CSV table of C-alpha atoms in Angstrom, one decimal:
chain,number,residue,atom,x,y,z
A,297,MET,CA,22.7,-25.5,22.0
A,298,LYS,CA,22.3,-21.8,22.7
A,299,LEU,CA,23.6,-19.8,19.8
A,300,THR,CA,23.8,-16.0,20.2
A,301,ILE,CA,24.5,-13.3,17.6
A,302,ILE,CA,25.8,-10.1,18.9
A,303,LYS,CA,23.6,-7.1,17.9
A,304,TYR,CA,25.3,-3.8,17.3
A,305,ASN,CA,25.3,-1.0,14.8
A,306,ALA,CA,26.5,-3.1,11.8
A,307,GLY,CA,24.7,-4.5,8.8
A,308,ASN,CA,24.1,-8.0,7.6
A,309,ILE,CA,23.1,-9.4,11.0
A,310,GLN,CA,19.8,-10.8,9.7
A,311,SER,CA,21.6,-12.6,6.9
A,312,VAL,CA,23.6,-14.6,9.5
A,313,LEU,CA,20.4,-15.5,11.3
A,314,TYR,CA,18.7,-16.7,8.1
A,315,ALA,CA,21.8,-18.7,7.1
A,316,LEU,CA,21.7,-20.5,10.4
A,317,GLU,CA,18.0,-21.2,9.9
A,318,ARG,CA,18.8,-22.7,6.5
A,319,ILE,CA,21.0,-25.3,8.2
A,320,GLY,CA,18.5,-25.9,10.9
A,321,MET,CA,20.0,-23.9,13.7
A,322,GLU,CA,18.2,-21.4,15.9
A,323,ALA,CA,19.9,-18.3,17.2
A,324,VAL,CA,19.1,-15.2,19.3
A,325,VAL,CA,20.1,-11.7,18.1
A,326,THR,CA,20.9,-9.6,21.2
A,327,ASP,CA,23.1,-7.1,22.9
A,328,ASP,CA,22.1,-8.3,26.3
A,329,HIS,CA,25.3,-9.1,28.3
A,330,GLN,CA,23.8,-11.9,30.3
A,331,LEU,CA,22.3,-13.7,27.2
A,332,ILE,CA,25.6,-13.4,25.4
A,333,ARG,CA,27.6,-14.6,28.4
A,334,GLU,CA,25.2,-17.6,28.8
A,335,ALA,CA,25.4,-18.7,25.2
A,336,ASP,CA,27.2,-21.9,24.2
A,337,LYS,CA,28.5,-20.2,21.1
A,338,VAL,CA,28.6,-16.6,20.0
A,339,ILE,CA,28.7,-15.1,16.5
A,340,PHE,CA,30.0,-11.5,16.0
A,341,PRO,CA,29.0,-10.5,12.5
A,342,GLY,CA,29.1,-7.2,10.7
A,343,VAL,CA,29.4,-5.0,7.7
A,344,GLY,CA,30.3,-1.4,8.4
A,345,GLU,CA,33.0,1.0,9.5
A,346,ALA,CA,35.5,0.1,12.2
A,347,SER,CA,35.7,3.3,14.3
A,348,SER,CA,32.0,3.8,14.7
A,349,ALA,CA,31.5,0.1,15.4
A,350,MET,CA,34.2,0.2,18.1
A,351,LYS,CA,32.7,3.4,19.6
A,352,TYR,CA,29.3,1.7,19.8
A,353,LEU,CA,30.7,-1.5,21.4
A,354,LYS,CA,32.6,0.6,24.0
A,355,GLU,CA,29.6,2.7,24.9
A,356,ARG,CA,27.7,-0.5,25.7
A,357,GLY,CA,30.6,-2.3,27.4
A,358,LEU,CA,30.4,-5.0,24.7
A,359,ASP,CA,34.2,-4.6,24.0
A,360,THR,CA,35.2,-5.9,27.4
A,361,LEU,CA,32.4,-8.5,27.3
A,362,ILE,CA,33.6,-10.0,24.0
A,363,LYS,CA,37.2,-10.2,25.1
A,364,SER,CA,36.2,-12.0,28.3
A,365,LEU,CA,34.1,-14.7,26.6
A,366,GLN,CA,35.2,-18.2,27.2
A,367,GLN,CA,33.0,-20.1,24.7
A,368,PRO,CA,33.7,-20.3,21.0
A,369,VAL,CA,33.3,-17.0,19.3
A,370,LEU,CA,33.2,-16.5,15.5
A,371,GLY,CA,33.8,-13.0,14.1
A,372,ILE,CA,32.6,-12.4,10.5
A,373,CYS,CA,34.0,-9.7,8.2
A,374,LEU,CA,34.1,-6.5,10.2
A,375,GLY,CA,33.6,-8.7,13.3
A,376,MET,CA,36.9,-10.4,12.6
A,377,GLN,CA,38.7,-7.1,11.9
A,378,LEU,CA,37.5,-5.7,15.2
A,379,MET,CA,38.9,-8.7,17.0
A,380,CYS,CA,42.4,-7.7,15.6
A,381,LYS,CA,44.7,-5.3,17.4
A,382,TYR,CA,44.4,-2.3,15.2
A,383,SER,CA,42.7,-1.2,11.9
A,384,GLU,CA,43.9,1.5,9.5
A,385,GLU,CA,40.2,2.3,8.9
A,386,ASN,CA,40.1,5.7,10.7
A,387,ASN,CA,43.1,4.7,12.9
A,388,THR,CA,41.0,2.5,15.2
A,389,ASP,CA,42.4,0.6,18.1
A,390,CYS,CA,40.4,-2.7,18.1
A,391,LEU,CA,39.8,-5.5,20.6
A,392,GLY,CA,43.3,-6.9,20.4
A,393,ILE,CA,42.3,-10.6,20.6
A,394,PHE,CA,44.4,-11.3,17.5
A,395,ASP,CA,47.8,-9.6,17.2
A,396,GLU,CA,47.3,-9.1,13.4
A,397,GLN,CA,46.8,-5.6,12.0
A,398,VAL,CA,44.2,-4.6,9.5
A,399,ARG,CA,45.5,-2.6,6.6
A,400,LYS,CA,43.8,-0.9,3.6
A,401,PHE,CA,44.2,-2.6,0.3
A,402,VAL,CA,46.6,-0.5,-1.9
A,403,PRO,CA,46.0,-1.2,-5.6
A,404,GLN,CA,49.1,-2.1,-7.5
A,405,ASN,CA,47.8,-2.9,-10.9
A,406,GLY,CA,44.4,-1.3,-11.3
A,407,GLU,CA,42.7,-3.6,-8.8
A,408,LYS,CA,39.3,-2.4,-7.6
A,409,VAL,CA,39.0,-1.5,-3.9
A,410,PRO,CA,36.9,-2.8,-2.1
A,411,GLN,CA,37.3,-6.3,-3.2
A,412,ILE,CA,33.8,-7.5,-4.1
A,413,GLY,CA,33.2,-11.1,-5.1
A,414,TRP,CA,34.3,-14.7,-4.9
A,415,ASN,CA,37.9,-15.5,-4.1
A,416,ASN,CA,39.6,-18.7,-2.8
A,417,ILE,CA,40.8,-19.7,0.6
A,418,TYR,CA,43.9,-21.8,1.1
A,419,ASP,CA,46.4,-23.1,3.6
A,420,LEU,CA,43.4,-24.1,5.7
A,421,LYS,CA,44.4,-25.1,9.2
A,422,SER,CA,41.5,-25.6,11.5
A,423,PRO,CA,38.5,-27.9,12.2
A,424,LEU,CA,36.5,-24.8,11.2
A,425,PHE,CA,37.3,-26.0,7.6
A,426,SER,CA,36.5,-29.7,8.0
A,427,ASN,CA,35.1,-31.0,4.7
A,428,VAL,CA,36.1,-27.7,3.0
A,429,ALA,CA,38.5,-28.2,0.1
A,430,GLU,CA,41.6,-26.1,-0.3
A,431,GLU,CA,41.0,-23.3,-2.8
A,432,SER,CA,37.3,-23.3,-2.1
A,433,TYR,CA,35.6,-20.1,-3.2
A,434,CYS,CA,34.0,-17.7,-0.6
A,435,TYR,CA,32.2,-14.4,-1.0
A,436,PHE,CA,34.2,-11.3,0.1
A,437,VAL,CA,33.3,-7.6,0.4
A,438,HIS,CA,36.0,-5.5,2.1
A,439,GLY,CA,38.4,-2.7,1.6
A,440,TYR,CA,40.7,-3.6,4.5
A,441,ALA,CA,42.4,-6.9,5.3
A,442,ALA,CA,44.3,-8.5,8.2
A,443,SER,CA,48.0,-9.2,7.7
A,444,LEU,CA,49.3,-12.8,7.8
A,445,GLY,CA,50.5,-13.9,11.2
A,446,GLU,CA,50.8,-16.6,13.8
A,447,HIS,CA,47.0,-16.8,14.2
A,448,THR,CA,46.3,-17.2,10.4
A,449,ILE,CA,44.3,-20.4,9.7
A,450,GLY,CA,43.2,-19.4,6.2
A,451,THR,CA,44.8,-17.3,3.5
A,452,THR,CA,43.5,-15.4,0.5
A,453,ASN,CA,45.3,-13.5,-2.2
A,454,TYR,CA,44.1,-10.1,-3.4
A,455,ILE,CA,46.9,-7.7,-4.4
A,456,GLN,CA,48.9,-9.7,-1.8
A,457,PRO,CA,48.2,-12.7,0.5
A,458,TYR,CA,46.3,-11.8,3.7
A,459,SER,CA,44.5,-13.6,6.6
A,460,SER,CA,41.0,-14.7,5.5
A,461,ALA,CA,40.6,-16.6,8.7
A,462,LEU,CA,42.2,-16.3,12.2
A,463,HIS,CA,42.1,-18.4,15.3
A,464,LYS,CA,43.4,-17.9,18.9
A,465,ASP,CA,42.1,-19.9,21.9
A,466,ASN,CA,38.3,-19.8,21.7
A,467,PHE,CA,38.2,-17.0,19.2
A,468,TYR,CA,37.8,-17.6,15.4
A,469,GLY,CA,37.4,-15.0,12.7
A,470,VAL,CA,36.6,-15.1,8.9
A,471,GLN,CA,37.0,-12.2,6.6
A,472,PHE,CA,34.5,-13.6,4.0
A,473,HIS,CA,30.8,-14.0,4.5
A,474,PRO,CA,30.0,-17.7,5.2
A,475,GLU,CA,26.3,-16.7,5.3
A,476,LYS,CA,26.6,-15.7,1.6
A,477,SER,CA,29.1,-18.3,0.4
A,478,ALA,CA,26.7,-20.9,-0.9
A,479,THR,CA,27.3,-24.5,0.3
A,480,VAL,CA,31.0,-23.9,1.3
A,481,GLY,CA,29.8,-21.2,3.7
A,482,GLU,CA,27.1,-23.4,5.0
A,483,GLN,CA,29.7,-26.1,5.8
A,484,ILE,CA,31.9,-23.6,7.6
A,485,ILE,CA,28.9,-22.4,9.7
A,486,LYS,CA,28.0,-26.1,10.5
A,487,ASN,CA,31.6,-26.8,11.5
A,488,PHE,CA,31.5,-23.8,13.9
A,489,CYS,CA,28.2,-25.1,15.4
A,490,THR,CA,29.2,-28.7,15.7
A,491,ASN,CA,33.0,-29.2,15.3
A,492,ILE,CA,34.4,-26.4,17.5
E,149,MET,CA,42.1,-15.1,-7.4
E,150,LEU,CA,39.1,-12.9,-7.4
E,151,THR,CA,36.7,-14.4,-10.0
E,152,LYS,CA,34.5,-12.9,-12.7
E,153,ARG,CA,30.9,-13.0,-11.6
E,154,ILE,CA,27.8,-14.3,-13.5
E,155,ILE,CA,24.6,-12.6,-12.4
E,156,PRO,CA,21.1,-13.7,-13.5
E,157,CYS,CA,18.6,-10.9,-13.3
E,158,LEU,CA,15.0,-11.5,-12.4
E,159,ASP,CA,12.3,-9.0,-13.2
E,160,ILE,CA,9.5,-8.9,-10.6
E,161,LYS,CA,6.0,-7.7,-11.1
E,162,ASP,CA,3.4,-7.9,-8.3
E,163,GLY,CA,5.7,-10.4,-6.5
E,164,ARG,CA,6.1,-12.8,-9.5
E,165,THR,CA,8.9,-13.3,-11.9
E,166,VAL,CA,8.1,-12.1,-15.4
E,167,LYS,CA,9.8,-13.0,-18.6
E,168,GLY,CA,9.8,-10.8,-21.6
E,169,THR,CA,12.0,-8.6,-23.7
E,170,ASN,CA,12.0,-4.8,-23.6
E,171,PHE,CA,9.0,-4.7,-21.2
E,172,VAL,CA,6.7,-6.2,-23.8
E,173,ASP,CA,5.0,-9.6,-23.9
E,174,LEU,CA,5.5,-10.1,-20.2
E,175,ARG,CA,4.7,-13.7,-19.1
E,176,ASP,CA,4.5,-15.1,-15.6
E,177,ALA,CA,7.5,-17.2,-14.9
E,178,GLY,CA,6.7,-18.3,-11.4
E,179,ASP,CA,8.0,-17.7,-7.9
E,180,PRO,CA,11.2,-15.5,-7.8
E,181,VAL,CA,12.3,-17.3,-4.7
E,182,GLU,CA,12.3,-20.7,-6.3
E,183,LEU,CA,14.0,-19.4,-9.5
E,184,GLY,CA,16.6,-17.5,-7.5
E,185,ALA,CA,17.3,-20.6,-5.3
E,186,LEU,CA,17.7,-22.7,-8.5
E,187,TYR,CA,20.1,-20.3,-10.1
E,188,ALA,CA,22.1,-20.2,-6.8
E,189,LYS,CA,22.3,-24.0,-6.8
E,190,GLU,CA,23.4,-24.0,-10.5
E,191,GLY,CA,26.4,-21.7,-9.6
E,192,ALA,CA,25.2,-18.2,-10.1
E,193,ASP,CA,27.5,-15.8,-8.2
E,194,GLU,CA,24.9,-13.2,-7.3
E,195,LEU,CA,21.3,-12.4,-8.2
E,196,VAL,CA,19.6,-9.1,-9.1
E,197,PHE,CA,15.9,-8.7,-8.5
E,198,LEU,CA,14.4,-5.7,-10.3
E,199,ASP,CA,10.9,-4.7,-9.3
E,200,ILE,CA,9.2,-3.3,-12.3
E,201,THR,CA,5.9,-2.6,-10.6
E,202,ALA,CA,7.6,-0.3,-8.0
E,203,THR,CA,4.5,1.5,-7.1
E,204,VAL,CA,4.0,2.7,-3.5
E,205,GLU,CA,1.2,0.3,-2.7
E,206,LYS,CA,3.2,-2.7,-3.9
E,207,ARG,CA,6.3,-1.9,-1.8
E,208,LYS,CA,5.2,-4.0,1.1
E,209,THR,CA,4.9,-6.9,-1.3
E,210,LEU,CA,8.5,-6.3,-2.3
E,211,SER,CA,9.8,-6.2,1.2
E,212,GLU,CA,8.0,-9.5,2.0
E,213,LEU,CA,9.4,-11.0,-1.1
E,214,VAL,CA,12.9,-9.9,-0.2
E,215,ASN,CA,12.5,-11.5,3.2
E,216,ARG,CA,11.6,-14.8,1.6
E,217,ILE,CA,14.5,-14.6,-0.8
E,218,ALA,CA,16.9,-13.9,2.1
E,219,HIS,CA,15.6,-17.0,3.9
E,220,HIS,CA,16.1,-19.3,0.9
E,221,VAL,CA,19.0,-18.0,-1.2
E,222,ASN,CA,22.6,-18.7,0.0
E,223,ILE,CA,24.4,-16.2,-2.3
E,224,PRO,CA,24.4,-12.3,-2.3
E,225,PHE,CA,21.5,-10.5,-4.0
E,226,THR,CA,20.7,-7.0,-5.1
E,227,VAL,CA,17.2,-5.4,-5.1
E,228,GLY,CA,16.3,-2.5,-7.4
E,229,GLY,CA,13.3,-0.7,-8.8
E,230,GLY,CA,11.7,2.5,-7.6
E,231,ILE,CA,14.1,3.1,-4.7
E,232,SER,CA,14.2,6.8,-3.8
E,233,SER,CA,15.0,7.2,-0.1
E,234,VAL,CA,17.1,6.0,2.8
E,235,ASP,CA,13.9,4.6,4.3
E,236,ASP,CA,13.2,2.5,1.2
E,237,VAL,CA,16.7,1.0,1.5
E,238,SER,CA,16.5,0.5,5.2
E,239,VAL,CA,13.4,-1.7,4.8
E,240,LEU,CA,15.0,-3.8,2.1
E,241,LEU,CA,18.3,-4.3,3.9
E,242,GLN,CA,16.5,-5.2,7.2
E,243,ASN,CA,14.6,-7.8,5.3
E,244,GLY,CA,17.9,-9.3,4.1
E,245,ALA,CA,18.9,-7.7,0.8
E,246,ASP,CA,22.7,-7.4,0.5
E,247,LYS,CA,22.8,-4.5,-1.9
E,248,ILE,CA,20.3,-2.2,-3.5
E,249,SER,CA,20.4,-0.5,-6.9
E,250,VAL,CA,19.3,3.0,-7.6
E,251,ASN,CA,18.8,4.6,-11.0
E,252,THR,CA,16.4,7.5,-11.9
E,253,ALA,CA,15.9,8.7,-8.3
E,254,ALA,CA,19.7,9.0,-7.9
E,255,PHE,CA,20.0,11.0,-11.1
E,256,LYS,CA,17.2,13.4,-10.1
E,257,ARG,CA,18.6,13.8,-6.6
E,258,PRO,CA,22.4,12.9,-6.6
E,259,GLU,CA,22.6,13.4,-2.8
E,260,LEU,CA,20.6,10.2,-2.5
E,261,ILE,CA,23.8,8.2,-3.1
E,262,VAL,CA,25.7,10.3,-0.5
E,263,GLU,CA,23.0,9.6,2.1
E,264,LEU,CA,22.9,5.9,1.3
E,265,GLU,CA,26.7,5.6,1.4
E,266,LYS,CA,26.8,7.4,4.8
E,267,GLU,CA,24.0,5.3,6.3
E,268,PHE,CA,24.8,1.8,4.9
E,269,GLY,CA,28.3,2.0,3.3
E,270,SER,CA,29.2,2.0,-0.4
E,271,GLN,CA,29.4,-1.8,-0.6
E,272,CYS,CA,25.7,-2.0,-0.7
E,273,VAL,CA,25.0,0.8,-3.1
E,274,VAL,CA,24.9,-0.1,-6.8
E,275,LEU,CA,24.3,2.6,-9.3
E,276,ALA,CA,22.4,1.3,-12.3
E,277,ILE,CA,22.8,3.3,-15.5
E,278,ASP,CA,20.8,2.8,-18.7
E,279,THR,CA,22.7,4.3,-21.5
E,280,ARG,CA,22.4,4.6,-25.3
E,281,GLN,CA,24.9,5.6,-27.9
E,282,GLU,CA,23.5,8.3,-30.1
E,283,GLU,CA,24.4,9.2,-33.6
E,284,ASP,CA,27.0,11.7,-32.4
E,285,GLY,CA,28.9,8.6,-31.0
E,286,GLU,CA,28.4,9.6,-27.4
E,287,TRP,CA,26.8,7.5,-24.7
E,288,TYR,CA,24.0,9.3,-22.9
E,289,VAL,CA,22.2,8.5,-19.7
E,290,TYR,CA,18.5,7.5,-20.0
E,291,LEU,CA,16.0,7.5,-17.1
E,292,ASN,CA,12.6,5.9,-16.3
E,293,GLY,CA,13.4,2.5,-17.7
E,294,GLY,CA,14.9,4.0,-20.8
E,295,ARG,CA,12.0,6.2,-21.7
E,296,THR,CA,13.6,9.6,-20.9
E,297,LYS,CA,16.7,10.9,-22.5
E,298,THR,CA,19.1,13.2,-20.6
E,299,ASP,CA,22.0,15.3,-21.8
E,300,MET,CA,24.4,13.7,-19.3
E,301,LYS,CA,27.2,11.5,-20.7
E,302,CYS,CA,27.4,8.0,-19.2
E,303,LEU,CA,31.1,8.3,-18.1
E,304,ASP,CA,30.5,11.7,-16.4
E,305,TRP,CA,27.5,10.4,-14.5
E,306,ALA,CA,29.2,7.1,-13.5
E,307,LYS,CA,32.2,9.1,-12.2
E,308,LYS,CA,29.9,11.4,-10.2
E,309,GLY,CA,28.0,8.5,-8.8
E,310,VAL,CA,31.2,6.8,-7.6
E,311,ASP,CA,32.5,10.1,-6.1
E,312,ASN,CA,29.1,10.3,-4.3
E,313,GLY,CA,29.6,6.8,-2.8
E,314,ALA,CA,28.3,4.2,-5.3
E,315,GLY,CA,30.3,0.9,-4.7
E,316,GLU,CA,29.4,-0.7,-8.0
E,317,ILE,CA,28.1,0.2,-11.5
E,318,LEU,CA,25.4,-1.8,-13.3
E,319,LEU,CA,25.8,-0.7,-16.8
E,320,THR,CA,23.0,-1.5,-19.3
E,321,SER,CA,23.4,-0.6,-23.0
E,322,MET,CA,20.0,0.1,-24.5
E,323,ASN,CA,21.5,-0.4,-28.0
E,324,HIS,CA,22.4,-3.9,-27.1
E,325,ASP,CA,19.7,-5.0,-24.6
E,326,GLY,CA,17.5,-7.7,-26.0
E,327,THR,CA,19.5,-8.1,-29.2
E,328,LYS,CA,21.6,-11.1,-28.1
E,329,GLN,CA,24.4,-9.6,-30.3
E,330,GLY,CA,26.9,-9.2,-27.5
E,331,PHE,CA,27.6,-6.7,-24.7
E,332,ALA,CA,28.6,-3.0,-25.4
E,333,LEU,CA,32.3,-3.6,-25.1
E,334,ASP,CA,33.6,-0.1,-25.7
E,335,ILE,CA,31.6,1.8,-23.1
E,336,THR,CA,31.9,-1.2,-20.6
E,337,ARG,CA,35.7,-1.0,-21.0
E,338,THR,CA,35.8,2.8,-20.7
E,339,LEU,CA,34.0,2.6,-17.3
E,340,ALA,CA,35.7,-0.6,-16.1
E,341,THR,CA,39.2,0.9,-16.7
E,342,GLN,CA,38.4,4.5,-15.5
E,343,LEU,CA,36.5,3.8,-12.4
E,344,PRO,CA,37.9,2.4,-9.1
E,345,VAL,CA,34.8,0.2,-8.5
E,346,PRO,CA,33.5,-3.0,-10.2
E,347,VAL,CA,31.5,-2.7,-13.3
E,348,ILE,CA,28.7,-5.1,-14.2
E,349,ALA,CA,28.1,-5.4,-17.9
E,350,SER,CA,24.4,-5.8,-18.9
E,351,GLY,CA,22.5,-6.0,-22.1
E,352,GLY,CA,23.1,-8.1,-25.2
E,353,GLY,CA,24.6,-11.4,-23.9
E,354,GLY,CA,23.4,-14.1,-26.3
E,355,THR,CA,26.2,-16.6,-26.6
E,356,MET,CA,28.9,-17.9,-24.2
E,357,ASP,CA,31.5,-16.1,-26.3
E,358,HIS,CA,29.8,-12.8,-25.6
E,359,PHE,CA,30.6,-13.4,-21.9
E,360,ILE,CA,34.2,-14.0,-22.8
E,361,ASP,CA,34.3,-10.7,-24.7
E,362,ALA,CA,32.6,-8.8,-21.8
E,363,PHE,CA,35.4,-10.0,-19.5
E,364,GLU,CA,38.4,-10.0,-21.8
E,365,LYS,CA,37.7,-7.0,-24.1
E,366,GLY,CA,35.1,-5.1,-22.0
E,367,MET,CA,37.2,-5.7,-18.8
E,368,ALA,CA,33.9,-6.1,-16.9
E,369,ASP,CA,34.1,-7.5,-13.4
E,370,ALA,CA,30.7,-9.2,-13.8
E,371,ALA,CA,28.2,-9.9,-16.5
E,372,LEU,CA,24.4,-9.9,-16.1
E,373,ALA,CA,21.7,-11.5,-18.2
E,374,ALA,CA,18.1,-12.4,-17.9
E,375,SER,CA,16.2,-14.1,-20.8
E,376,ILE,CA,19.0,-16.4,-21.9
E,377,PHE,CA,19.0,-18.0,-18.5
E,378,HIS,CA,15.2,-17.9,-18.0
E,379,PHE,CA,14.6,-19.5,-21.4
E,380,LYS,CA,17.4,-22.0,-20.8
E,381,GLU,CA,19.3,-20.9,-23.9
E,382,ILE,CA,22.4,-21.0,-21.8
E,383,ALA,CA,22.7,-23.1,-18.6
E,384,ILE,CA,24.8,-21.5,-15.9
E,385,PRO,CA,27.0,-24.6,-15.2
E,386,ASP,CA,27.8,-24.9,-19.0
E,387,LEU,CA,28.7,-21.2,-19.1
E,388,LYS,CA,30.9,-21.5,-16.1
E,389,ALA,CA,32.7,-24.5,-17.5
E,390,TYR,CA,33.2,-22.8,-20.9
E,391,LEU,CA,34.6,-19.7,-19.2
E,392,LYS,CA,37.0,-21.8,-17.1
E,393,ASP,CA,38.1,-23.7,-20.2
E,394,LYS,CA,38.9,-20.4,-21.8
E,395,ASN,CA,41.1,-19.4,-18.8
E,396,ILE,CA,38.7,-16.9,-17.3
E,397,GLU,CA,38.8,-17.1,-13.5
E,398,VAL,CA,35.3,-18.3,-12.4
E,399,ARG,CA,33.9,-20.1,-9.4
E,400,VAL,CA,32.9,-23.7,-10.4
């Protein structure tokens, strides 16, 4: 199986590659359109800021490429947020694959923003979560979150419930970092590689 | 719910883990990668690796070590010790570190945090502060591994660091470090309640109840300890089970 990780100006890309290696999967990190198009599965990772990431993707035509992909695509963290319609982070129009909107966390009771740490995922509705128990803990680092909507396949509560996983057609997204979420994360990555 | 985090800290010298208290009686404790992977398996929520050699000629060793850790550890980890430039951080992040911690260099040149935040985002910039309560009752910032006193008060420096872009504070009380008499609850609480970012309590954890206090009284978001884990005085699974039993939200 050919697995490709999209290379762009966002952090944490190496971590995804290493996590795949730990479960015995090989992947190519590239921004080459042809290699991405030819892949069996594509991972769109990222830690960073939405508007500069979108600008970078547009300059390289990666925005249209990602939207046109037919094979399974998994967005992680910023990758998932960029697959949504819009992000409040510097008023950024994103790829619009998911209709959900990305909004800044507004503390209501002294909560820290960004959310950093382990939180649970529930209402899991996808083969992406095969053998993953309801309320499993995953590692999150984010200051913005996608609203709940028709594409929500996983929910997490921080200040209020939000989409910690989304799915539409061949596109999947997770807000947490499966590559850093211990054995639960490894199971989710395995599911994407073998179950989707 | 977002959980409280338990963070073992590994001191690294020349690429090996060392055990000891207050930088004396350092003993080789083996391969940091193996120890880190073991803690991850036992349920540690994150790891911190502090390079206490941190000389220029050893930096390559550190980046190679970070790369090995990143290959083998499936939880987030922070690397600190002697970091003083965007280039230092870039190498560590490229090799797979999730966060870096800065201390003395950030105090001497506060723009460092601004530069790091701009380049990599605040989520990966941890400001480590060593602090000591003096006879006047105030908490002051110390540099160079606790050897150099400054006139800066801990809360003022922490606020400035957060304004500059630090995404987390790692707070070590020198009065408590190595004593196993409990964390510095008052200053931890002051920072945890006055800052908009998470605070990691460090120094003094000796019993499982000390961790309860750090979270309930100190309002810490995470608690860090070294020797009690290395010397197996407290096992991480036991600590997590105890915290859960006392209704502290933890990942088990």
